Short mmCIF file of C-alpha atoms and ligand atoms in Angstrom, two decimals:
data_model
loop_
_atom_site.label_atom_id
_atom_site.label_comp_id
_atom_site.label_asym_id
_atom_site.label_seq_id
_atom_site.Cartn_x
_atom_site.Cartn_y
_atom_site.Cartn_z
CA VAL A 37 -60.77 -25.71 -116.08
CA THR A 38 -62.52 -23.03 -114.14
CA ALA A 39 -64.58 -23.05 -110.74
CA ALA A 40 -68.17 -24.07 -111.70
CA ALA A 41 -70.62 -21.28 -112.57
CA VAL A 42 -73.21 -20.26 -110.51
CA PRO A 43 -76.59 -21.30 -111.79
CA GLY A 44 -78.34 -21.42 -108.42
CA ALA A 45 -77.80 -17.51 -108.25
CA LEU A 46 -80.19 -17.07 -110.96
CA GLN A 47 -82.83 -19.49 -109.32
CA VAL A 48 -82.84 -17.42 -106.00
CA LEU A 49 -85.85 -15.03 -106.36
CA ASP A 50 -84.84 -12.63 -103.66
CA PRO A 51 -81.73 -14.09 -101.82
CA ARG A 52 -81.98 -11.82 -98.73
CA ARG A 53 -85.37 -13.53 -98.07
CA PRO A 54 -84.85 -17.07 -96.38
CA SER A 55 -87.38 -19.85 -96.99
CA PRO A 56 -88.82 -21.90 -94.16
CA LEU A 57 -87.90 -25.53 -94.38
CA ARG A 58 -88.83 -28.49 -92.35
CA VAL A 59 -86.12 -30.94 -91.06
CA GLU A 60 -86.95 -34.10 -92.14
CA ARG A 61 -84.18 -36.42 -90.14
CA VAL A 62 -81.21 -35.66 -88.14
CA LEU A 63 -78.18 -38.17 -88.29
CA HIS A 64 -75.60 -38.12 -85.70
CA GLU A 65 -72.05 -38.67 -87.46
CA THR A 66 -69.32 -38.10 -84.94
CA ARG A 67 -69.13 -36.72 -81.44
CA ASP A 68 -69.45 -33.26 -82.71
CA THR A 69 -71.06 -33.55 -85.98
CA PHE A 70 -74.44 -34.21 -87.27
CA THR A 71 -76.37 -34.05 -90.55
CA LEU A 72 -79.68 -32.39 -91.13
CA GLU A 73 -81.95 -33.48 -93.89
CA LEU A 74 -84.29 -30.97 -94.63
CA LEU A 75 -87.26 -30.82 -97.41
CA PRO A 76 -87.67 -27.62 -99.46
CA ALA A 77 -91.17 -26.87 -100.90
CA ALA A 78 -89.39 -27.00 -104.32
CA PRO A 79 -86.29 -28.48 -105.78
CA TRP A 80 -83.37 -26.66 -104.68
CA PRO A 81 -80.64 -27.22 -107.32
CA PHE A 82 -76.98 -26.34 -106.45
CA GLU A 83 -73.58 -26.97 -107.76
CA PRO A 84 -71.20 -29.15 -105.64
CA GLY A 85 -69.25 -26.71 -103.16
CA GLN A 86 -72.09 -24.08 -102.92
CA PHE A 87 -73.49 -22.98 -99.42
CA ASN A 88 -76.60 -21.94 -98.11
CA MET A 89 -77.06 -19.47 -95.34
CA VAL A 90 -78.82 -21.29 -92.39
CA TYR A 91 -80.76 -19.25 -89.87
CA VAL A 92 -81.57 -20.69 -86.28
CA PRO A 93 -84.19 -18.10 -85.00
CA GLY A 94 -83.10 -16.53 -81.89
CA TYR A 95 -79.37 -17.37 -82.47
CA GLY A 96 -78.14 -16.18 -86.01
CA GLU A 97 -77.20 -16.89 -89.59
CA VAL A 98 -74.26 -19.11 -90.52
CA PRO A 99 -72.82 -20.17 -93.85
CA ILE A 100 -73.11 -23.95 -94.42
CA SER A 101 -71.99 -26.23 -97.48
CA ILE A 102 -74.53 -28.42 -99.20
CA SER A 103 -73.40 -31.92 -98.17
CA GLY A 104 -76.07 -33.80 -100.34
CA ASP A 105 -76.37 -35.28 -103.89
CA PRO A 106 -76.81 -32.76 -106.55
CA ASN A 107 -78.74 -35.20 -108.57
CA GLU A 108 -81.52 -35.30 -105.57
CA PRO A 109 -82.31 -31.37 -105.27
CA GLN A 110 -85.49 -32.19 -103.73
CA LYS A 111 -83.59 -33.02 -100.57
CA LEU A 112 -81.35 -30.38 -99.03
CA ILE A 113 -78.70 -31.94 -96.69
CA HIS A 114 -76.13 -30.04 -94.56
CA THR A 115 -73.26 -31.76 -92.41
CA ILE A 116 -72.26 -29.42 -89.37
CA ARG A 117 -69.62 -29.26 -86.85
CA ALA A 118 -70.73 -27.82 -83.54
CA VAL A 119 -68.06 -25.13 -82.75
CA GLY A 120 -70.23 -22.02 -81.24
CA PRO A 121 -73.51 -20.56 -80.35
CA VAL A 122 -75.17 -20.89 -83.83
CA THR A 123 -74.08 -24.42 -84.76
CA ARG A 124 -74.53 -25.70 -81.11
CA ALA A 125 -78.10 -24.38 -81.54
CA LEU A 126 -78.32 -26.34 -84.64
CA GLU A 127 -77.08 -29.40 -82.75
CA ARG A 128 -80.40 -29.24 -80.59
CA ILE A 129 -82.67 -29.33 -83.75
CA VAL A 130 -84.89 -32.32 -83.78
CA ALA A 131 -86.97 -33.88 -86.64
CA GLY A 132 -89.88 -31.76 -87.42
CA ASP A 133 -88.34 -28.45 -86.38
CA TRP A 134 -88.17 -25.59 -88.75
CA LEU A 135 -84.97 -23.68 -90.11
CA LEU A 136 -84.81 -20.37 -92.45
CA LEU A 137 -82.63 -20.80 -95.35
CA ARG A 138 -81.27 -18.88 -98.25
CA GLY A 139 -79.22 -19.71 -101.13
CA PRO A 140 -77.48 -21.43 -102.79
CA PHE A 141 -74.55 -19.00 -103.12
CA GLY A 142 -71.02 -18.88 -104.30
CA THR A 143 -68.65 -20.87 -106.90
CA GLY A 144 -68.73 -24.67 -106.88
CA TRP A 145 -66.09 -27.22 -107.47
CA PRO A 146 -64.95 -27.91 -110.94
CA ARG A 147 -67.44 -29.98 -112.40
CA ALA A 148 -67.00 -33.71 -112.72
CA GLU A 149 -68.34 -33.61 -116.16
CA ASP A 150 -65.12 -31.62 -117.30
CA SER A 151 -62.56 -34.17 -115.88
CA GLU A 152 -61.61 -37.44 -116.82
CA THR A 153 -59.92 -38.23 -113.25
CA VAL A 154 -61.43 -36.23 -110.28
CA VAL A 155 -59.10 -35.97 -107.09
CA VAL A 156 -60.57 -35.21 -103.89
CA VAL A 157 -58.43 -34.36 -100.84
CA ALA A 158 -60.47 -33.67 -97.71
CA GLY A 159 -59.54 -33.01 -93.82
CA GLY A 160 -62.06 -33.32 -91.12
CA ILE A 161 -65.46 -31.71 -91.75
CA GLY A 162 -63.87 -30.74 -94.82
CA LEU A 163 -65.38 -34.03 -96.52
CA ALA A 164 -68.77 -32.47 -96.32
CA PRO A 165 -68.61 -29.93 -98.96
CA LEU A 166 -66.78 -32.24 -101.23
CA ARG A 167 -69.39 -35.02 -100.76
CA PRO A 168 -71.62 -33.55 -103.71
CA LEU A 169 -68.87 -33.72 -105.98
CA ILE A 170 -68.28 -37.20 -104.95
CA TYR A 171 -71.73 -38.16 -105.74
CA ALA A 172 -71.49 -36.48 -109.04
CA ALA A 173 -68.17 -38.32 -110.08
CA LEU A 174 -69.69 -41.59 -109.01
CA ALA A 175 -72.99 -41.12 -111.05
CA LEU A 176 -70.60 -40.17 -114.04
CA ARG A 177 -68.28 -42.99 -113.47
CA ARG A 178 -65.39 -40.98 -113.45
CA GLN A 179 -61.95 -42.28 -112.04
CA LEU A 180 -62.12 -41.14 -108.35
CA PHE A 181 -59.35 -40.71 -105.89
CA ILE A 182 -60.44 -39.69 -102.60
CA LEU A 183 -57.82 -38.76 -100.01
CA TYR A 184 -59.21 -38.21 -96.43
CA GLY A 185 -57.83 -37.31 -93.19
CA ALA A 186 -59.42 -37.27 -89.68
CA ARG A 187 -57.73 -36.33 -86.36
CA SER A 188 -59.01 -39.89 -84.79
CA PRO A 189 -60.71 -43.09 -85.97
CA ALA A 190 -64.00 -41.78 -84.02
CA ASP A 191 -63.58 -38.45 -86.01
CA ILE A 192 -63.97 -39.96 -89.40
CA LEU A 193 -66.99 -38.64 -91.32
CA PHE A 194 -69.14 -40.77 -93.68
CA GLY A 195 -67.09 -43.86 -92.46
CA GLU A 196 -69.41 -46.36 -94.04
CA GLN A 197 -69.83 -44.44 -97.17
CA LEU A 198 -66.15 -44.18 -97.54
CA GLN A 199 -66.05 -47.98 -97.38
CA ALA A 200 -68.53 -48.46 -99.86
CA TRP A 201 -67.26 -45.87 -102.32
CA SER A 202 -63.73 -47.48 -102.02
CA ALA A 203 -65.18 -50.82 -103.08
CA GLN A 204 -66.56 -49.38 -106.27
CA ALA A 205 -64.61 -49.82 -109.75
CA GLY A 206 -62.62 -46.90 -110.36
CA VAL A 207 -62.50 -45.30 -106.82
CA HIS A 208 -59.43 -45.06 -105.10
CA CYS A 209 -59.81 -44.29 -101.41
CA VAL A 210 -57.05 -43.61 -98.67
CA VAL A 211 -58.09 -42.75 -95.40
CA SER A 212 -55.52 -41.72 -92.68
CA VAL A 213 -55.88 -40.65 -88.89
CA ASP A 214 -53.75 -38.57 -87.13
CA GLN A 215 -53.58 -40.66 -83.89
CA GLY A 216 -54.84 -44.35 -83.97
CA ASP A 217 -56.27 -46.51 -81.41
CA ALA A 218 -56.33 -50.07 -80.61
CA THR A 219 -59.25 -50.45 -83.09
CA TRP A 220 -57.54 -48.70 -85.91
CA HIS A 221 -55.62 -50.83 -88.31
CA GLY A 222 -55.13 -48.30 -91.19
CA ASN A 223 -52.89 -45.49 -92.07
CA THR A 224 -51.56 -43.01 -89.61
CA GLY A 225 -50.05 -39.46 -90.24
CA VAL A 226 -51.04 -36.74 -92.60
CA VAL A 227 -53.02 -37.95 -95.41
CA THR A 228 -51.29 -35.47 -97.87
CA LYS A 229 -48.09 -37.77 -97.71
CA HIS A 230 -50.22 -40.19 -99.92
CA ILE A 231 -50.80 -37.84 -102.62
CA ALA A 232 -47.57 -38.60 -104.62
CA HIS A 233 -48.23 -42.49 -104.55
CA VAL A 234 -52.01 -42.73 -105.25
CA GLY A 235 -51.19 -42.95 -108.96
CA PHE A 236 -53.78 -40.42 -110.58
CA ASP A 237 -52.39 -39.27 -113.98
CA PRO A 238 -51.60 -35.55 -113.69
CA ALA A 239 -52.51 -34.82 -117.35
CA HIS A 240 -56.30 -35.88 -116.91
CA ALA A 241 -56.88 -34.94 -113.30
CA VAL A 242 -58.33 -31.94 -111.45
CA ALA A 243 -58.09 -31.79 -107.83
CA SER A 244 -60.29 -30.31 -105.26
CA VAL A 245 -59.44 -29.72 -101.71
CA CYS A 246 -61.34 -28.61 -98.52
CA GLY A 247 -60.04 -28.77 -94.94
CA PRO A 248 -57.99 -26.49 -92.44
CA GLU A 249 -55.61 -23.82 -94.24
CA VAL A 250 -52.55 -25.44 -93.38
CA MET A 251 -53.68 -28.86 -94.63
CA MET A 252 -54.90 -27.25 -97.99
CA ARG A 253 -51.34 -25.57 -98.25
CA TYR A 254 -49.76 -29.14 -97.92
CA ALA A 255 -52.28 -30.71 -100.36
CA ALA A 256 -51.76 -28.06 -102.96
CA ARG A 257 -47.95 -28.61 -102.60
CA GLU A 258 -48.12 -32.16 -103.05
CA LEU A 259 -50.20 -32.36 -105.80
CA ALA A 260 -48.23 -29.94 -107.50
CA ARG A 261 -45.45 -32.04 -106.90
CA ALA A 262 -47.40 -34.84 -108.50
CA GLY A 263 -47.70 -32.92 -111.61
CA LEU A 264 -50.91 -30.85 -111.25
CA PRO A 265 -50.72 -27.32 -112.57
CA GLU A 266 -52.10 -24.80 -109.99
CA THR A 267 -54.97 -24.13 -112.39
CA ARG A 268 -56.04 -27.63 -111.96
CA ILE A 269 -56.02 -27.33 -108.15
CA PHE A 270 -58.97 -25.86 -106.27
CA VAL A 271 -59.46 -24.97 -102.74
CA SER A 272 -62.34 -23.70 -100.43
CA LEU A 273 -61.74 -20.75 -98.81
CA GLU A 274 -63.83 -20.10 -95.49
CA ARG A 275 -64.18 -16.64 -94.09
CA ASN A 276 -67.03 -15.09 -91.95
CA MET A 277 -70.02 -14.26 -94.03
CA LYS A 278 -73.16 -12.13 -93.17
CA CYS A 279 -75.34 -10.94 -96.53
CA ALA A 280 -73.75 -13.58 -98.67
CA VAL A 281 -74.72 -11.41 -101.84
CA GLY A 282 -71.69 -8.98 -102.20
CA HIS A 283 -73.16 -6.05 -100.07
CA CYS A 284 -71.59 -6.03 -96.64
CA GLY A 285 -67.69 -6.90 -97.15
CA HIS A 286 -67.50 -9.21 -94.38
CA CYS A 287 -66.27 -12.00 -96.39
CA GLN A 288 -63.64 -9.87 -98.16
CA LEU A 289 -60.14 -11.41 -98.61
CA GLY A 290 -57.75 -9.12 -100.69
CA PRO A 291 -59.77 -7.99 -103.83
CA HIS A 292 -62.37 -10.92 -103.48
CA LEU A 293 -65.69 -11.03 -101.84
CA LEU A 294 -65.60 -14.57 -101.41
CA CYS A 295 -69.74 -15.00 -100.82
CA ARG A 296 -69.47 -14.26 -104.84
CA THR A 297 -66.02 -15.19 -106.14
CA GLY A 298 -65.52 -18.06 -103.58
CA PRO A 299 -65.49 -20.01 -101.58
CA VAL A 300 -64.20 -22.35 -104.20
CA VAL A 301 -60.76 -20.74 -106.14
CA ASP A 302 -58.09 -22.01 -107.92
CA TYR A 303 -55.02 -22.14 -106.55
CA THR A 304 -53.17 -19.65 -108.64
CA HIS A 305 -55.47 -17.04 -106.97
CA ALA A 306 -55.93 -19.03 -103.28
CA ALA A 307 -52.09 -19.13 -102.76
CA LYS A 308 -51.55 -15.58 -102.42
CA LEU A 309 -55.13 -15.07 -100.65
CA MET A 310 -54.16 -17.73 -98.07
CA THR A 311 -51.50 -15.31 -96.72
CA ILE A 312 -54.01 -12.60 -96.03
CA ARG A 313 -55.46 -12.23 -92.60
CA GLU A 314 -59.22 -11.90 -92.35
CA LEU A 315 -60.53 -8.65 -92.15
C1 FAD B 252 -68.55 -21.15 -97.34
C2 FAD B 252 -68.68 -21.63 -96.11
C3 FAD B 252 -68.92 -22.95 -95.98
C4 FAD B 252 -69.14 -23.55 -94.61
N1 FAD B 252 -69.54 -24.99 -94.66
C5 FAD B 252 -69.75 -25.63 -93.46
C6 FAD B 252 -70.15 -26.84 -93.44
O1 FAD B 252 -70.53 -27.44 -94.26
N2 FAD B 252 -70.28 -27.27 -92.29
C7 FAD B 252 -69.57 -26.95 -91.11
O2 FAD B 252 -69.93 -27.43 -89.94
N3 FAD B 252 -69.18 -25.47 -91.02
C8 FAD B 252 -69.27 -24.97 -92.08
N4 FAD B 252 -68.71 -23.75 -92.36
C9 FAD B 252 -68.24 -23.08 -91.21
C10 FAD B 252 -69.49 -22.48 -90.37
O3 FAD B 252 -70.02 -21.48 -90.70
C11 FAD B 252 -68.95 -21.95 -89.14
O4 FAD B 252 -68.52 -23.02 -88.34
C12 FAD B 252 -69.99 -21.03 -88.50
O5 FAD B 252 -70.17 -19.90 -88.75
C13 FAD B 252 -69.72 -20.94 -86.89
O6 FAD B 252 -70.69 -20.22 -86.06
P1 FAD B 252 -70.76 -20.32 -84.51
O7 FAD B 252 -71.97 -19.09 -84.10
O8 FAD B 252 -71.59 -21.56 -84.20
O9 FAD B 252 -69.50 -20.19 -83.82
P2 FAD B 252 -68.73 -18.83 -83.76
O10 FAD B 252 -68.83 -18.14 -82.46
O11 FAD B 252 -68.64 -18.10 -85.11
O12 FAD B 252 -67.17 -19.70 -83.82
C14 FAD B 252 -66.81 -20.51 -83.09
C15 FAD B 252 -65.51 -20.99 -83.41
O13 FAD B 252 -65.35 -21.41 -84.84
C16 FAD B 252 -64.29 -20.65 -85.30
N5 FAD B 252 -64.94 -20.47 -86.81
C17 FAD B 252 -65.96 -19.98 -87.20
N6 FAD B 252 -66.24 -19.95 -88.58
C18 FAD B 252 -65.09 -20.68 -89.03
C19 FAD B 252 -64.79 -21.22 -90.10
N7 FAD B 252 -65.45 -20.88 -91.40
N8 FAD B 252 -63.78 -21.89 -90.48
C20 FAD B 252 -62.96 -22.24 -89.27
N9 FAD B 252 -63.28 -21.91 -87.95
C21 FAD B 252 -64.34 -20.99 -87.93
C22 FAD B 252 -64.39 -19.32 -84.71
O14 FAD B 252 -63.00 -18.53 -85.05
C23 FAD B 252 -64.46 -19.61 -83.27
O15 FAD B 252 -63.30 -20.14 -82.84
C24 FAD B 252 -68.73 -23.04 -93.51
C25 FAD B 252 -67.95 -21.72 -93.47
C26 FAD B 252 -68.32 -20.95 -94.85
C27 FAD B 252 -67.55 -19.49 -94.76
S1 FES B 253 -70.79 -11.96 -96.98
FE1 FES B 253 -71.36 -9.80 -97.43
S2 FES B 253 -70.34 -9.37 -99.06
FE2 FES B 253 -69.89 -11.44 -98.89
#
């Protein structure tokens, strides 16, 4: 299994020229996270795991993964956590505003088409880049294991969707929070400790992991312990990006320019890369 090829790269006529897109809807997900629904003039096909460069005039451009359904390329959806100047400017966007986007860029998650069992391990905002893979796996009725960890019950992203997905046949969903509260009756502690017990067949599974790097390392270790070879464990490596087309070197990590050979990388390569500090 390899990371999905990049058909999107062929569809970008000039990947340096952004397209103006109108924001159709803004959804407030958690206290610091929101979702923007944009309407491109023409369908915007993408592979689950790919990202766009989102430009807020006057503030700057940031890489943001696509969090929508790959079977609905007429809508472009981004889920964003406000952490700094550009993402806070995005947080102030309202329906009817315009943004400039270019993409899609980068490698995608291994395709749901190519695996009998799809295992998704996500931490925090890391569920957003994995949601397109979940949509694809559900559309194909693959056996699907979702393990999701959040800091607190209030930080759980896509909470209603997680509940709806877990009610579907063939879907196994484990949600855990670092710290519960009076309303929380679910799991507490790191979600990675559940990997060994959820019961996927390692002979037929492919795992995709996204979250803080320390969480991805633990997840990879537990997945390997559960019998998955590193060639079937994929992580998303996020580094600063500027050009997104392999020219500027901002995203260099070891021998990789992650805007082209990442962000999705299999763990045989990622394990070494995750020990290298950003340039
Ligand atoms: C391929 C890729 C896909 C991404 N997808 C998403 C997404 O779907 N949703 C989303 O909310 N964010 C995503 N990010 C992260 C997003 O690009 C950054 O949060 C954003 O660039 C921050 O810009 P800023 O100007 O708001 O804050 P900055 O001033 O640039 O950063 C504010 C703080 O956040 C930290 N930070 C910046 N970038 C990252 C990062 N990549 N990972 C961890 N910490 C970071 C900085 O060190 C600093 O402490 C993605 C990044 C990459 C490389
Ligand atoms: S962002 Fe410029 S080379 Fe990758």
